[in-house]
Short mmCIF file of C-alpha atoms in Angstrom, two decimals:
data_model
loop_
_atom_site.label_atom_id
_atom_site.label_comp_id
_atom_site.label_asym_id
_atom_site.label_seq_id
_atom_site.Cartn_x
_atom_site.Cartn_y
_atom_site.Cartn_z
CA MET A 1 24.28 14.65 197.20
CA ILE A 2 24.69 11.23 195.60
CA ASN A 3 21.02 10.37 196.09
CA ARG A 4 19.96 13.67 194.53
CA MET A 5 22.00 12.84 191.42
CA VAL A 6 20.93 9.20 191.17
CA ILE A 7 17.18 9.88 191.13
CA PRO A 8 17.22 12.22 188.08
CA LEU A 9 19.58 9.82 186.30
CA LEU A 10 17.25 6.90 186.91
CA SER A 11 14.31 8.98 185.73
CA PHE A 12 16.19 9.85 182.54
CA LYS A 13 17.02 6.20 181.85
CA ILE A 14 13.43 5.13 182.46
CA GLY A 15 12.16 7.87 180.14
CA LEU A 16 14.70 6.94 177.46
CA ASN A 17 13.72 3.28 177.66
CA LEU A 18 10.06 4.22 177.29
CA VAL A 19 10.83 6.30 174.20
CA LEU A 20 12.91 3.50 172.65
CA THR A 21 10.21 0.94 173.43
CA THR A 22 7.56 3.14 171.83
CA LEU A 23 9.67 3.68 168.71
CA ASN A 24 10.34 -0.04 168.44
CA GLN A 25 6.64 -0.83 168.74
CA GLN A 26 5.80 1.76 166.09
CA SER A 27 8.45 0.29 163.79
CA GLN A 28 7.04 -3.21 164.27
CA ARG A 29 3.51 -1.99 163.54
CA THR A 30 4.74 -0.25 160.38
CA MET A 31 6.57 -3.40 159.31
CA ALA A 32 3.51 -5.57 159.92
CA SER A 33 1.27 -3.09 158.11
CA PHE A 34 3.17 -2.93 154.81
CA GLN A 35 4.31 -6.56 154.92
CA SER A 36 0.77 -7.91 154.96
CA THR A 37 -0.22 -5.63 152.08
CA LYS A 38 2.94 -6.50 150.15
CA ASP A 39 2.39 -10.24 150.61
CA LYS A 40 -1.25 -9.88 149.60
CA PHE A 41 -0.41 -8.30 146.25
CA LEU A 42 2.50 -10.65 145.53
CA SER A 43 0.33 -13.72 146.09
CA MET A 44 -2.80 -12.34 144.43
CA ALA A 45 -4.10 -13.99 141.26
CA ILE A 46 -3.29 -11.82 138.26
CA ASN A 47 -6.92 -11.25 137.25
CA GLU A 48 -7.75 -10.04 140.74
CA LYS A 49 -4.66 -7.84 140.94
CA ARG A 50 -5.60 -6.14 137.69
CA THR A 51 -8.69 -4.72 139.36
CA HIS A 52 -6.35 -2.69 141.63
CA TYR A 53 -4.17 -1.14 138.91
CA LYS A 54 -4.20 2.66 138.83
CA CYS A 55 -3.89 2.43 135.04
CA GLY A 56 -7.06 0.34 134.88
CA GLU A 57 -7.14 -1.81 131.76
CA ASN A 58 -4.32 0.17 130.12
CA TYR A 59 -1.62 -2.21 131.34
CA VAL A 60 0.99 -3.57 128.94
CA GLN A 61 2.04 -7.22 128.99
CA LEU A 62 5.54 -8.35 128.08
CA ASN A 63 4.38 -10.19 124.97
CA GLN A 64 2.90 -6.92 123.67
CA ILE A 65 6.30 -5.22 123.62
CA PRO A 66 8.32 -6.00 120.48
CA LYS A 67 11.89 -7.20 120.91
CA TRP A 68 14.65 -5.00 119.52
CA SER A 69 15.22 -7.57 116.75
CA GLU A 70 11.55 -7.16 115.76
CA GLN A 71 11.29 -3.40 116.26
CA SER A 72 14.26 -2.71 114.03
CA LYS A 73 12.68 -4.39 110.99
CA SER A 74 10.41 -1.39 110.49
CA GLN A 75 13.16 1.19 110.99
CA THR A 76 15.53 2.62 108.41
CA THR A 77 17.73 4.70 110.72
CA SER A 78 21.41 4.10 111.34
CA ALA A 79 20.37 1.99 114.31
CA THR A 80 19.39 -0.81 111.90
CA MET A 81 22.67 -0.71 110.00
CA ASN A 82 25.91 -2.24 111.20
CA VAL A 83 27.85 1.02 110.87
CA CYS A 84 30.50 2.06 113.41
CA ASN A 85 29.43 -0.72 115.76
CA LYS A 86 31.09 -0.88 119.16
CA TYR A 87 30.23 -4.59 119.52
CA LYS A 88 29.64 -7.61 117.31
CA PRO A 89 26.06 -8.62 116.46
CA MET A 90 24.43 -11.21 118.74
CA ALA A 91 20.90 -12.28 117.89
CA GLU A 92 20.31 -13.75 121.35
CA MET A 93 20.99 -10.37 122.95
CA ASN A 94 18.76 -8.50 120.52
CA ASP A 95 15.90 -10.81 121.48
CA ARG A 96 16.27 -9.73 125.11
CA LEU A 97 15.98 -5.97 124.55
CA SER A 98 13.10 -3.60 123.87
CA LEU A 99 12.53 0.11 123.44
CA PHE A 100 9.18 1.14 124.93
CA ASN A 101 7.76 4.61 124.46
CA GLY A 102 5.28 5.21 127.25
CA ASP A 103 4.41 5.02 130.93
CA ILE A 104 6.63 2.71 132.99
CA THR A 105 3.88 2.32 135.61
CA THR A 106 1.72 0.40 133.11
CA LEU A 107 4.19 -2.44 132.50
CA GLU A 108 3.06 -5.84 133.74
CA ILE A 109 6.52 -7.37 134.23
CA ASP A 110 8.68 -8.63 137.08
CA ALA A 111 10.35 -5.33 138.05
CA ILE A 112 10.49 -1.69 137.10
CA VAL A 113 13.31 0.62 138.13
CA ASN A 114 12.60 3.82 140.02
CA ALA A 115 14.97 6.78 139.69
CA ALA A 116 15.01 7.45 143.42
CA ASN A 117 16.63 9.88 145.85
CA GLN A 118 18.94 8.82 148.68
CA GLN A 119 16.16 8.99 151.25
CA LEU A 120 13.84 6.78 149.13
CA ALA A 121 11.24 9.35 150.12
CA GLY A 122 9.43 9.81 146.84
CA GLY A 123 9.88 12.93 144.78
CA GLY A 124 9.16 14.46 141.42
CA GLY A 125 9.27 12.99 137.94
CA VAL A 126 9.15 9.23 137.50
CA ASP A 127 9.74 8.75 141.25
CA GLY A 128 6.49 10.51 142.07
CA PHE A 129 4.55 8.71 139.33
CA ILE A 130 5.70 5.32 140.61
CA HIS A 131 4.83 6.12 144.23
CA ARG A 132 1.35 7.31 143.30
CA ALA A 133 0.64 4.32 141.07
CA ALA A 134 1.93 1.81 143.63
CA GLY A 135 0.06 3.43 146.52
CA TYR A 136 2.10 6.09 148.31
CA GLU A 137 1.35 5.08 151.90
CA ASP A 138 2.21 1.39 151.55
CA LEU A 139 5.30 1.97 149.41
CA GLN A 140 6.64 4.66 151.73
CA ALA A 141 6.04 2.45 154.77
CA GLU A 142 8.37 -0.15 153.27
CA CYS A 143 10.88 2.41 152.02
CA ARG A 144 11.23 3.87 155.52
CA THR A 145 12.49 0.50 156.79
CA LEU A 146 15.34 0.43 154.24
CA ASN A 147 17.38 3.27 155.80
CA GLY A 148 17.93 5.08 152.53
CA CYS A 149 20.24 4.10 149.70
CA HIS A 150 23.71 5.21 148.60
CA THR A 151 24.31 6.81 145.22
CA GLY A 152 25.09 4.15 142.64
CA ASP A 153 23.30 1.45 144.60
CA CYS A 154 19.75 0.10 144.66
CA LYS A 155 17.17 -1.48 146.96
CA MET A 156 14.03 -3.46 146.20
CA THR A 157 10.44 -3.18 147.43
CA GLY A 158 7.14 -4.69 146.46
CA GLY A 159 5.21 -3.19 143.57
CA TYR A 160 1.91 -3.10 145.48
CA ARG A 161 -0.79 -1.74 143.12
CA LEU A 162 1.55 -1.52 140.15
CA PRO A 163 1.29 -4.08 137.35
CA ALA A 164 4.98 -4.82 138.06
CA LYS A 165 5.65 -7.25 140.91
CA TYR A 166 8.62 -5.34 142.32
CA ILE A 167 10.28 -1.92 142.26
CA ILE A 168 14.07 -1.62 142.20
CA HIS A 169 14.95 1.83 143.53
CA CYS A 170 18.21 3.14 142.01
CA VAL A 171 19.89 6.31 143.25
CA GLY A 172 21.65 7.90 140.32
CA PRO A 173 24.35 10.56 140.60
CA ILE A 174 23.68 14.28 140.50
CA GLY A 175 25.73 15.54 137.60
CA GLU A 176 27.87 13.58 135.16
CA LYS A 177 29.55 10.75 137.10
CA PRO A 178 29.84 7.78 134.72
CA ASP A 179 31.03 5.18 137.23
CA LEU A 180 28.14 5.84 139.61
CA LEU A 181 25.56 5.79 136.82
CA ALA A 182 26.95 2.52 135.45
CA SER A 183 26.82 1.12 138.98
CA CYS A 184 23.05 1.76 139.10
CA TYR A 185 22.41 -0.37 136.03
CA GLN A 186 24.87 -3.05 137.12
CA HIS A 187 23.41 -3.40 140.61
CA ALA A 188 19.81 -3.40 139.37
CA LEU A 189 20.52 -6.22 136.92
CA ASP A 190 22.44 -8.18 139.55
CA MET A 191 19.51 -7.77 141.95
CA LEU A 192 17.08 -8.97 139.29
CA ARG A 193 19.20 -12.07 138.60
CA ASP A 194 19.84 -12.85 142.27
CA ASN A 195 16.11 -12.75 143.01
CA GLN A 196 15.34 -15.01 140.03
CA LEU A 197 13.30 -12.34 138.27
CA ARG A 198 13.42 -12.25 134.50
CA SER A 199 12.10 -8.95 133.15
CA ILE A 200 12.98 -5.36 134.00
CA ALA A 201 12.29 -1.84 132.70
CA PHE A 202 14.63 1.11 133.15
CA PRO A 203 13.72 4.80 132.96
CA CYS A 204 16.43 7.29 132.01
CA ILE A 205 18.28 7.45 135.33
CA SER A 206 19.87 10.77 136.43
CA THR A 207 18.66 12.83 133.46
CA GLY A 208 16.24 15.68 134.09
CA ILE A 209 16.68 17.46 137.42
CA PHE A 210 19.77 15.36 138.31
CA GLY A 211 21.50 17.04 135.38
CA TYR A 212 23.15 14.14 133.55
CA PRO A 213 23.30 14.92 129.79
CA ASN A 214 20.75 12.68 128.06
CA GLU A 215 22.95 11.28 125.31
CA ASN A 216 25.88 10.61 127.62
CA ALA A 217 23.55 8.85 130.06
CA ALA A 218 22.16 6.69 127.25
CA ASN A 219 25.66 5.64 126.22
CA ILE A 220 26.42 4.57 129.79
CA ALA A 221 23.16 2.62 130.04
CA LEU A 222 23.62 0.81 126.73
CA ASP A 223 27.30 0.05 127.33
CA THR A 224 26.75 -1.25 130.87
CA ILE A 225 23.86 -3.49 129.85
CA ARG A 226 25.78 -4.83 126.84
CA LYS A 227 28.74 -5.78 129.03
CA TRP A 228 26.45 -7.39 131.62
CA LEU A 229 24.76 -9.51 128.95
CA GLU A 230 28.11 -10.71 127.60
CA ASN A 231 28.33 -12.93 130.66
CA PRO A 232 26.61 -16.15 129.43
CA SER A 233 25.00 -16.88 132.80
CA ASN A 234 23.55 -13.35 132.92
CA LEU A 235 22.22 -13.68 129.39
CA GLN A 236 20.44 -16.93 130.21
CA SER A 237 19.00 -15.52 133.45
CA ILE A 238 16.86 -12.87 131.79
CA ASP A 239 13.97 -12.67 129.33
CA ARG A 240 13.78 -8.94 128.66
CA ILE A 241 15.45 -5.63 129.45
CA ILE A 242 13.24 -2.69 128.48
CA PHE A 243 14.40 0.89 127.98
CA CYS A 244 11.32 2.90 128.92
CA LEU A 245 11.40 6.25 127.13
CA PHE A 246 9.03 9.16 127.56
CA LEU A 247 10.62 12.33 126.17
CA GLU A 248 11.02 12.73 122.40
CA LYS A 249 14.66 13.62 123.03
CA ASP A 250 15.34 10.25 124.68
CA ILE A 251 13.35 8.33 122.06
CA ASP A 252 15.49 9.88 119.31
CA ILE A 253 18.73 9.24 121.21
CA TYR A 254 18.06 5.57 121.93
CA ASN A 255 16.81 4.86 118.41
CA ARG A 256 20.04 6.34 117.09
CA LEU A 257 22.45 4.71 119.55
CA ILE A 258 21.08 1.24 120.25
CA GLY A 259 22.39 -0.21 116.98
CA GLU A 260 25.96 0.68 117.97
CA TYR A 261 25.76 -1.50 121.07
CA PHE A 262 23.31 -4.12 119.80
CA PRO A 263 23.83 -4.28 116.02
CA LEU A 264 21.65 -6.49 113.88
CA ILE A 265 22.81 -9.53 111.97
CA ASP A 266 22.71 -9.10 108.20
CA LYS A 267 20.47 -11.65 106.52
#
């Protein structure tokens, strides 16, 4: 009786070990596959990398994006007037901000933020655009090794065929949860600083299908970034934070609100 039980048990253990070994080998092959591609693009000379961009020659360099202090000179909205400001004017902060109306996948900067899902599996909206522009297969191969991401947190991958060097994947909340949305911006900026990167672009996280009201989300984004920049070491660690806006609704909201958080200095 004992022998009859031992043999099937041994067979089961042997089979399980074979399955685990196979999975481990597949994982190692996946890791090696994306890592070599990732390293290739990160070390590639910029002129060579530009030949791989999905956007072709329609990439946008950082020096082509006006700073908030420069953009505001041509505006006459309440954003340019120090009315009902939440914070005092700081020229050094205004020089580190930009509003960009366009495609985040064209920005040739250190990092762009992806509004991701918890599985980091790619999806609709900006998430899908970023995956397609980076190269879906390579980006997903790296994402699968990260074991997902909690809401309010972020994880970083290579940018692959994007003009941006890296992608910071932020998982925003579904519905209006201010603390979790603020956490996305906070963690993304901390990750940028900790990796000695100096430029970043944010989409409007959690709006759209995640259901966060656009204006409320903008207030959270602006307030969180303002508070982060008030730390002198954070301010010195960064060259530019870009709010990447696509919908007319968001363009109008940010143009109206930004002056409350980053007012201009009267001259």
